[in-house]
mmCIF file of C-alpha atoms in Angstrom:
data_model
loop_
_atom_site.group_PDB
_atom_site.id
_atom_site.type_symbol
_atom_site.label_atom_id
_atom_site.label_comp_id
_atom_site.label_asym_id
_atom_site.label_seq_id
_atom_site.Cartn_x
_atom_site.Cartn_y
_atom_site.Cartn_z
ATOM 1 C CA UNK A 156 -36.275 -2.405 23.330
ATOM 2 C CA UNK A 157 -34.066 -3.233 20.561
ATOM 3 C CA UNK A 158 -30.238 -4.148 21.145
ATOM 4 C CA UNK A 159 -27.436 -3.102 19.360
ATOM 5 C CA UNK A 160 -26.743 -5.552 17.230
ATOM 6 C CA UNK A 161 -30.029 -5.675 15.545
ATOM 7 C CA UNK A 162 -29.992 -1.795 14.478
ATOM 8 C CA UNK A 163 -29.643 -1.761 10.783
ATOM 9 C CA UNK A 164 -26.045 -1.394 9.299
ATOM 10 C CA UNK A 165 -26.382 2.341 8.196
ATOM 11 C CA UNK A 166 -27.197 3.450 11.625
ATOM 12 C CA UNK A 167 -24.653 1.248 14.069
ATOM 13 C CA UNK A 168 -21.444 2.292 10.837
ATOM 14 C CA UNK A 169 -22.674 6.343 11.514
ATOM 15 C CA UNK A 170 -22.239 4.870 15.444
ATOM 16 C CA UNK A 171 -18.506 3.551 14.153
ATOM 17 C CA UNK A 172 -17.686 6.576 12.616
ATOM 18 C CA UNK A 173 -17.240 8.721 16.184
ATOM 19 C CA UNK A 174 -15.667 5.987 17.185
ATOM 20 C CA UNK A 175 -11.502 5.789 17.422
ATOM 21 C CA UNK A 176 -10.239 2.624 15.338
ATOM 22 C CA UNK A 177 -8.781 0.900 18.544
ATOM 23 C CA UNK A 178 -12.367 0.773 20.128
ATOM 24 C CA UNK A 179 -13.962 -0.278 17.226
ATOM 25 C CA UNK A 180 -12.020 -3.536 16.705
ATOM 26 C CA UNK A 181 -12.422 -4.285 20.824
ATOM 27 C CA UNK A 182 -16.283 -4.824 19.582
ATOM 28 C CA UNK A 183 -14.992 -7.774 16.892
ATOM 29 C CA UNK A 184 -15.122 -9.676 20.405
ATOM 30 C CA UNK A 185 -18.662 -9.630 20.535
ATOM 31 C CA UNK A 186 -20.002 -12.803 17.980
ATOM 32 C CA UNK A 187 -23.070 -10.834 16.457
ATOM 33 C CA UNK A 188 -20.983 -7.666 15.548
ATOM 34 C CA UNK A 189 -17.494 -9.358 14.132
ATOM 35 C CA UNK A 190 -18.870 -9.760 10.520
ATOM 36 C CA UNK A 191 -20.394 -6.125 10.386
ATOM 37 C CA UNK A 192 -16.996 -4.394 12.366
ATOM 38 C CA UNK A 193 -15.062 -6.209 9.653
ATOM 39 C CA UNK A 194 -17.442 -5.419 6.585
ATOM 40 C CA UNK A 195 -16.892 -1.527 8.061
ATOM 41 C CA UNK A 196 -13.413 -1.549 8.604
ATOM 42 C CA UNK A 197 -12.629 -2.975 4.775
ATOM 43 C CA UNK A 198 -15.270 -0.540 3.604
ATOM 44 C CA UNK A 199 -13.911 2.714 5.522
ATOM 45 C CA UNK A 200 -10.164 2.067 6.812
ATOM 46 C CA UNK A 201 -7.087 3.083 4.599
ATOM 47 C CA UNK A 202 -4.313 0.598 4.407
ATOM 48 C CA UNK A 203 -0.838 1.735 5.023
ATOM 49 C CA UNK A 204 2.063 -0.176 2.872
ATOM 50 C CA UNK A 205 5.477 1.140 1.951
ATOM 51 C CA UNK A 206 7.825 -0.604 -0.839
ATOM 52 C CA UNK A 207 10.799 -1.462 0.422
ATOM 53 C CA UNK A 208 13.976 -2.778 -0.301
ATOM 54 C CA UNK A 209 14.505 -6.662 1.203
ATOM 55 C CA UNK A 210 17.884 -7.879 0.774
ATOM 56 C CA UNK A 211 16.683 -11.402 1.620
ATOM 57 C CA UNK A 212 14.020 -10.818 -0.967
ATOM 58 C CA UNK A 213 16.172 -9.970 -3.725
ATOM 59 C CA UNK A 214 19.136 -11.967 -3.238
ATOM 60 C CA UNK A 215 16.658 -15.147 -3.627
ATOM 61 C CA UNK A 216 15.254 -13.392 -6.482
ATOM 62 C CA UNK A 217 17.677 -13.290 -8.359
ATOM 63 C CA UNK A 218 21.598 -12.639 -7.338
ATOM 64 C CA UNK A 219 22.908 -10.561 -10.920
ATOM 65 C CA UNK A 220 20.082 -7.849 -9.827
ATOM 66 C CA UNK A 221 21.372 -7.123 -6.256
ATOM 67 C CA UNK A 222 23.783 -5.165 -7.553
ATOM 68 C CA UNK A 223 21.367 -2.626 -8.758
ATOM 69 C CA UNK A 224 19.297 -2.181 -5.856
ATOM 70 C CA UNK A 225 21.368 -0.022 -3.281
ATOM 71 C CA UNK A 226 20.208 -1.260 -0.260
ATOM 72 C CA UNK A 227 22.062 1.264 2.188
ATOM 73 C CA UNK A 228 19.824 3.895 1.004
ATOM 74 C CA UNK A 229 16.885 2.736 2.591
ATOM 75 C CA UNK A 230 18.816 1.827 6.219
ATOM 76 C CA UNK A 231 20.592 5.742 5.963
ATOM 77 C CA UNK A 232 17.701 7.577 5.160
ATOM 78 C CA UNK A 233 16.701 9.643 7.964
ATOM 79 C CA UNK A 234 12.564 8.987 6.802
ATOM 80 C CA UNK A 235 11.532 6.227 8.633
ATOM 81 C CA UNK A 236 8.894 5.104 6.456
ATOM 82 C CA UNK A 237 5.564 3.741 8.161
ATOM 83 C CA UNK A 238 3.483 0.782 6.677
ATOM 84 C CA UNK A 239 3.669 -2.773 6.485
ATOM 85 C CA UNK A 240 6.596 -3.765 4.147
ATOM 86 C CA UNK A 241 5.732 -5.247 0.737
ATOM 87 C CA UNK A 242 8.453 -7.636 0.874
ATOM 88 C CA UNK A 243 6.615 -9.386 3.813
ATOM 89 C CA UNK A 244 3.707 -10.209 1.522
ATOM 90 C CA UNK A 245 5.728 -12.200 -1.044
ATOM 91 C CA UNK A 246 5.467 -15.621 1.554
ATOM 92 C CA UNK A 247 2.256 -14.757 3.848
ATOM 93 C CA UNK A 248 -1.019 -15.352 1.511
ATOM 94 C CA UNK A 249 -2.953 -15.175 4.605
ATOM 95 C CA UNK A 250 -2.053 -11.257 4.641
ATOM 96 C CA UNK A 251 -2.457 -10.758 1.181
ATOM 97 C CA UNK A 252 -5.329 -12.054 1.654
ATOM 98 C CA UNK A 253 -6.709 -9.908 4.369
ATOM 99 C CA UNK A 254 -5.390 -7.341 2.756
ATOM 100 C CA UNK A 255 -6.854 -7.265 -0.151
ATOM 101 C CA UNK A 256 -10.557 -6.984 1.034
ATOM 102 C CA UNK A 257 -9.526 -3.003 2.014
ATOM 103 C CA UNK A 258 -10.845 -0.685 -0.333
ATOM 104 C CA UNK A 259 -8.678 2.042 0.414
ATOM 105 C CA UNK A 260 -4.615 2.181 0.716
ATOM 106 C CA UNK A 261 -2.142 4.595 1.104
ATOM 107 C CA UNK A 262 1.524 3.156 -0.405
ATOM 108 C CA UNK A 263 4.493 4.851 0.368
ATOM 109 C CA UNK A 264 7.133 4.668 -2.155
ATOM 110 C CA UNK A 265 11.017 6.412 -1.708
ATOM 111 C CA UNK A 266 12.900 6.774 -4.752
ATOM 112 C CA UNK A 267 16.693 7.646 -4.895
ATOM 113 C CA UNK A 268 16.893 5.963 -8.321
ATOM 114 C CA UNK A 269 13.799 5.529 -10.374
ATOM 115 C CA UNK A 270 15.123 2.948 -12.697
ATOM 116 C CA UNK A 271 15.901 0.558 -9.205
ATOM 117 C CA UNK A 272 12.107 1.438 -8.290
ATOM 118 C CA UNK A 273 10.651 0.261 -11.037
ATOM 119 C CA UNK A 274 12.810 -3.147 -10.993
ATOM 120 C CA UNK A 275 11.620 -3.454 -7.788
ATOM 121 C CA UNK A 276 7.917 -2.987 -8.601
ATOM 122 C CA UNK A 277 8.687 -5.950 -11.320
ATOM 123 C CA UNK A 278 10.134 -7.880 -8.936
ATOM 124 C CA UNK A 279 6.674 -7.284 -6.024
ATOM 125 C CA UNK A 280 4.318 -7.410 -9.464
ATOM 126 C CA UNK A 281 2.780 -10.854 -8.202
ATOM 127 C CA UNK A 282 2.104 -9.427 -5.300
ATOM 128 C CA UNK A 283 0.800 -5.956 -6.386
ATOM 129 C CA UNK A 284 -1.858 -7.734 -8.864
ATOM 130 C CA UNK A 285 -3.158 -10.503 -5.829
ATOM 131 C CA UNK A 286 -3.670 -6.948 -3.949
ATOM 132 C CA UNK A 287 -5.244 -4.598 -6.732
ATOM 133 C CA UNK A 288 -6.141 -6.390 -9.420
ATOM 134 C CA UNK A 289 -10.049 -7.169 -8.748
ATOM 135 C CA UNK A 290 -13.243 -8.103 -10.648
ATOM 136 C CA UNK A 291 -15.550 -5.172 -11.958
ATOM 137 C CA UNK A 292 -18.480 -6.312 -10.009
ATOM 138 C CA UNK A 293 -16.335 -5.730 -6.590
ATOM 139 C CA UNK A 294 -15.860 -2.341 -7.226
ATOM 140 C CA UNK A 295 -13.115 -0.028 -7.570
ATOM 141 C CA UNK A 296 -10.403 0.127 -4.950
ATOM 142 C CA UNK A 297 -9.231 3.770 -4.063
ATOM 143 C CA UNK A 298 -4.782 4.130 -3.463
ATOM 144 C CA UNK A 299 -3.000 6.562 -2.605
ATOM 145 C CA UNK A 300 0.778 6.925 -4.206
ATOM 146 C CA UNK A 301 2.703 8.855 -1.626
ATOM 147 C CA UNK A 302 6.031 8.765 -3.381
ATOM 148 C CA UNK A 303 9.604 10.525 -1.970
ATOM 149 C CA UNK A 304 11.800 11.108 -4.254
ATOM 150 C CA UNK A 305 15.780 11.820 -2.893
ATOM 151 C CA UNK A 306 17.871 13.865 -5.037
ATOM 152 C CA UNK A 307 21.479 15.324 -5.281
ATOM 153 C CA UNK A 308 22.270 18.184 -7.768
ATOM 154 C CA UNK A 309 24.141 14.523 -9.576
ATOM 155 C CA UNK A 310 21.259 12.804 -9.692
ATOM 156 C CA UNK A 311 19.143 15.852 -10.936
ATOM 157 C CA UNK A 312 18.544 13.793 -14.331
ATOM 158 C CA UNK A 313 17.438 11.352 -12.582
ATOM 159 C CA UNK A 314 14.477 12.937 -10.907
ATOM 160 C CA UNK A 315 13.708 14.790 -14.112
ATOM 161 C CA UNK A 316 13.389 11.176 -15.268
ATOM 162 C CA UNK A 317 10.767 9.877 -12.322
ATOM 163 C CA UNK A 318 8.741 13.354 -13.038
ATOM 164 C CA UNK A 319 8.180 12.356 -16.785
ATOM 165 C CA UNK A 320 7.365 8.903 -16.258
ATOM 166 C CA UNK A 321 5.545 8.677 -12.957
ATOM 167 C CA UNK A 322 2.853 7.215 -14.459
ATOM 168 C CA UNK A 323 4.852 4.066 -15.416
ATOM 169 C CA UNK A 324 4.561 3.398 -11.306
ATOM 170 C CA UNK A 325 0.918 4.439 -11.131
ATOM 171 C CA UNK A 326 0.518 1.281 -13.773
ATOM 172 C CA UNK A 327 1.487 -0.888 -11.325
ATOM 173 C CA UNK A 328 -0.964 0.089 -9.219
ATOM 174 C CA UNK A 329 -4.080 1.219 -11.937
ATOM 175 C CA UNK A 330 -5.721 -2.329 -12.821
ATOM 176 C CA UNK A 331 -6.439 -1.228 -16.789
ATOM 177 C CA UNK A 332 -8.033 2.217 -14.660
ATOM 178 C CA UNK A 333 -10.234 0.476 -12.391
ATOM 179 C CA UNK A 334 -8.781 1.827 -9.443
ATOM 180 C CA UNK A 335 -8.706 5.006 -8.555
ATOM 181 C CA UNK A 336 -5.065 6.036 -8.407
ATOM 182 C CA UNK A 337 -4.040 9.548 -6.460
ATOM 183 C CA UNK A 338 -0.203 10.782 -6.667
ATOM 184 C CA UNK A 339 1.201 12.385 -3.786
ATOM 185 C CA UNK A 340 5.001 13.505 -4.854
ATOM 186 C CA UNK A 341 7.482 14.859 -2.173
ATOM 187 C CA UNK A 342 10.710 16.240 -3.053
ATOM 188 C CA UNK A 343 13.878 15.861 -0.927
ATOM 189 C CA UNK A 344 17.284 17.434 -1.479
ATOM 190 C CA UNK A 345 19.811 15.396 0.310
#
């Protein structure tokens, strides 16, 4: 009879695939199937991450910027935006690390003023190109842009703006188009 572990990898992932996420890393505490569960769960599982807007973060980065970045917008929104926070990546290699094995990710991204986004995405670039930015011969990764953008009738230019350049934030993300980069936009009239 042949055990479990010894099935070949096509069969015991088609296994993992009726399988709920929660159960399937429970089996990471069995020795012989820790390397495969992880292999699957880099190779299948998307990876949630929202940009956010540290304080702490910014304020060491540099204190003339602070000014730009309104950081009340993100604590009186009523979206509660799901993910873990970019910020938290800027001192914990070990989780950029881990991260960036995924091959999928979903990254949330809430605008209320495009031009602060995209200082912000300066300011995380380290971090963004440890995460996406990959050799050819390890394959493409696959992210999903799920961007909110918040707008008044005052700020209407504003999201005009973010529609005609939205591509200046899927650069961020694109590694010289060897990822492939989806855009998800939602509009929100506050």
């Amino acid at each position: 009879m042949v055990e479990f572990a010894q099935l070949p990898d096509d069969i015991i992932f088609l296994i993992y695939d009726q399988l709920e996420v929660l159960s399937i890393k429970k089996l990471q505490y069995f020795p012989e199937l820790a390397q495969g569960i992880r292999h699957y769960l880099y190779g299948h599982s998307r990876y949630l991450i929202c940009l956010d807007e540290d304080p702490k973060v910014l304020t060491e980065h540099n204190q003339n910027q602070q000014s730009q970045f309104r950081h009340s917008e993100i604590e009186d929104t009523p979206f509660d935006m799901a993910g873990y926070k970019l910020s938290k990546l800027i001192h914990n290699e070990s989780m950029r690390n881990h991260i960036s094995h995924f091959k999928y990710y979903q990254i949330e991204i809430l605008i209320s003023q495009f031009d602060s986004t995209l200082a912000l995405l300066e300011l995380y670039k380290p971090v963004i190109h440890e995460l996406f930015y990959r050799e050819e011969e390890e394959g493409t990764k696959n992210i999903r842009l799920h961007i909110r953008l918040h707008y008044t009738m005052n700020t209407f230019y504003d999201m005009k703006n973010c529609l005609v350049n939205v591509d200046k934030i899927s650069h961020f993300f694109n590694n010289n188009n060897k990822n492939s980069v989806q855009i998800d936009l939602e509009l929100n009239r506050r």
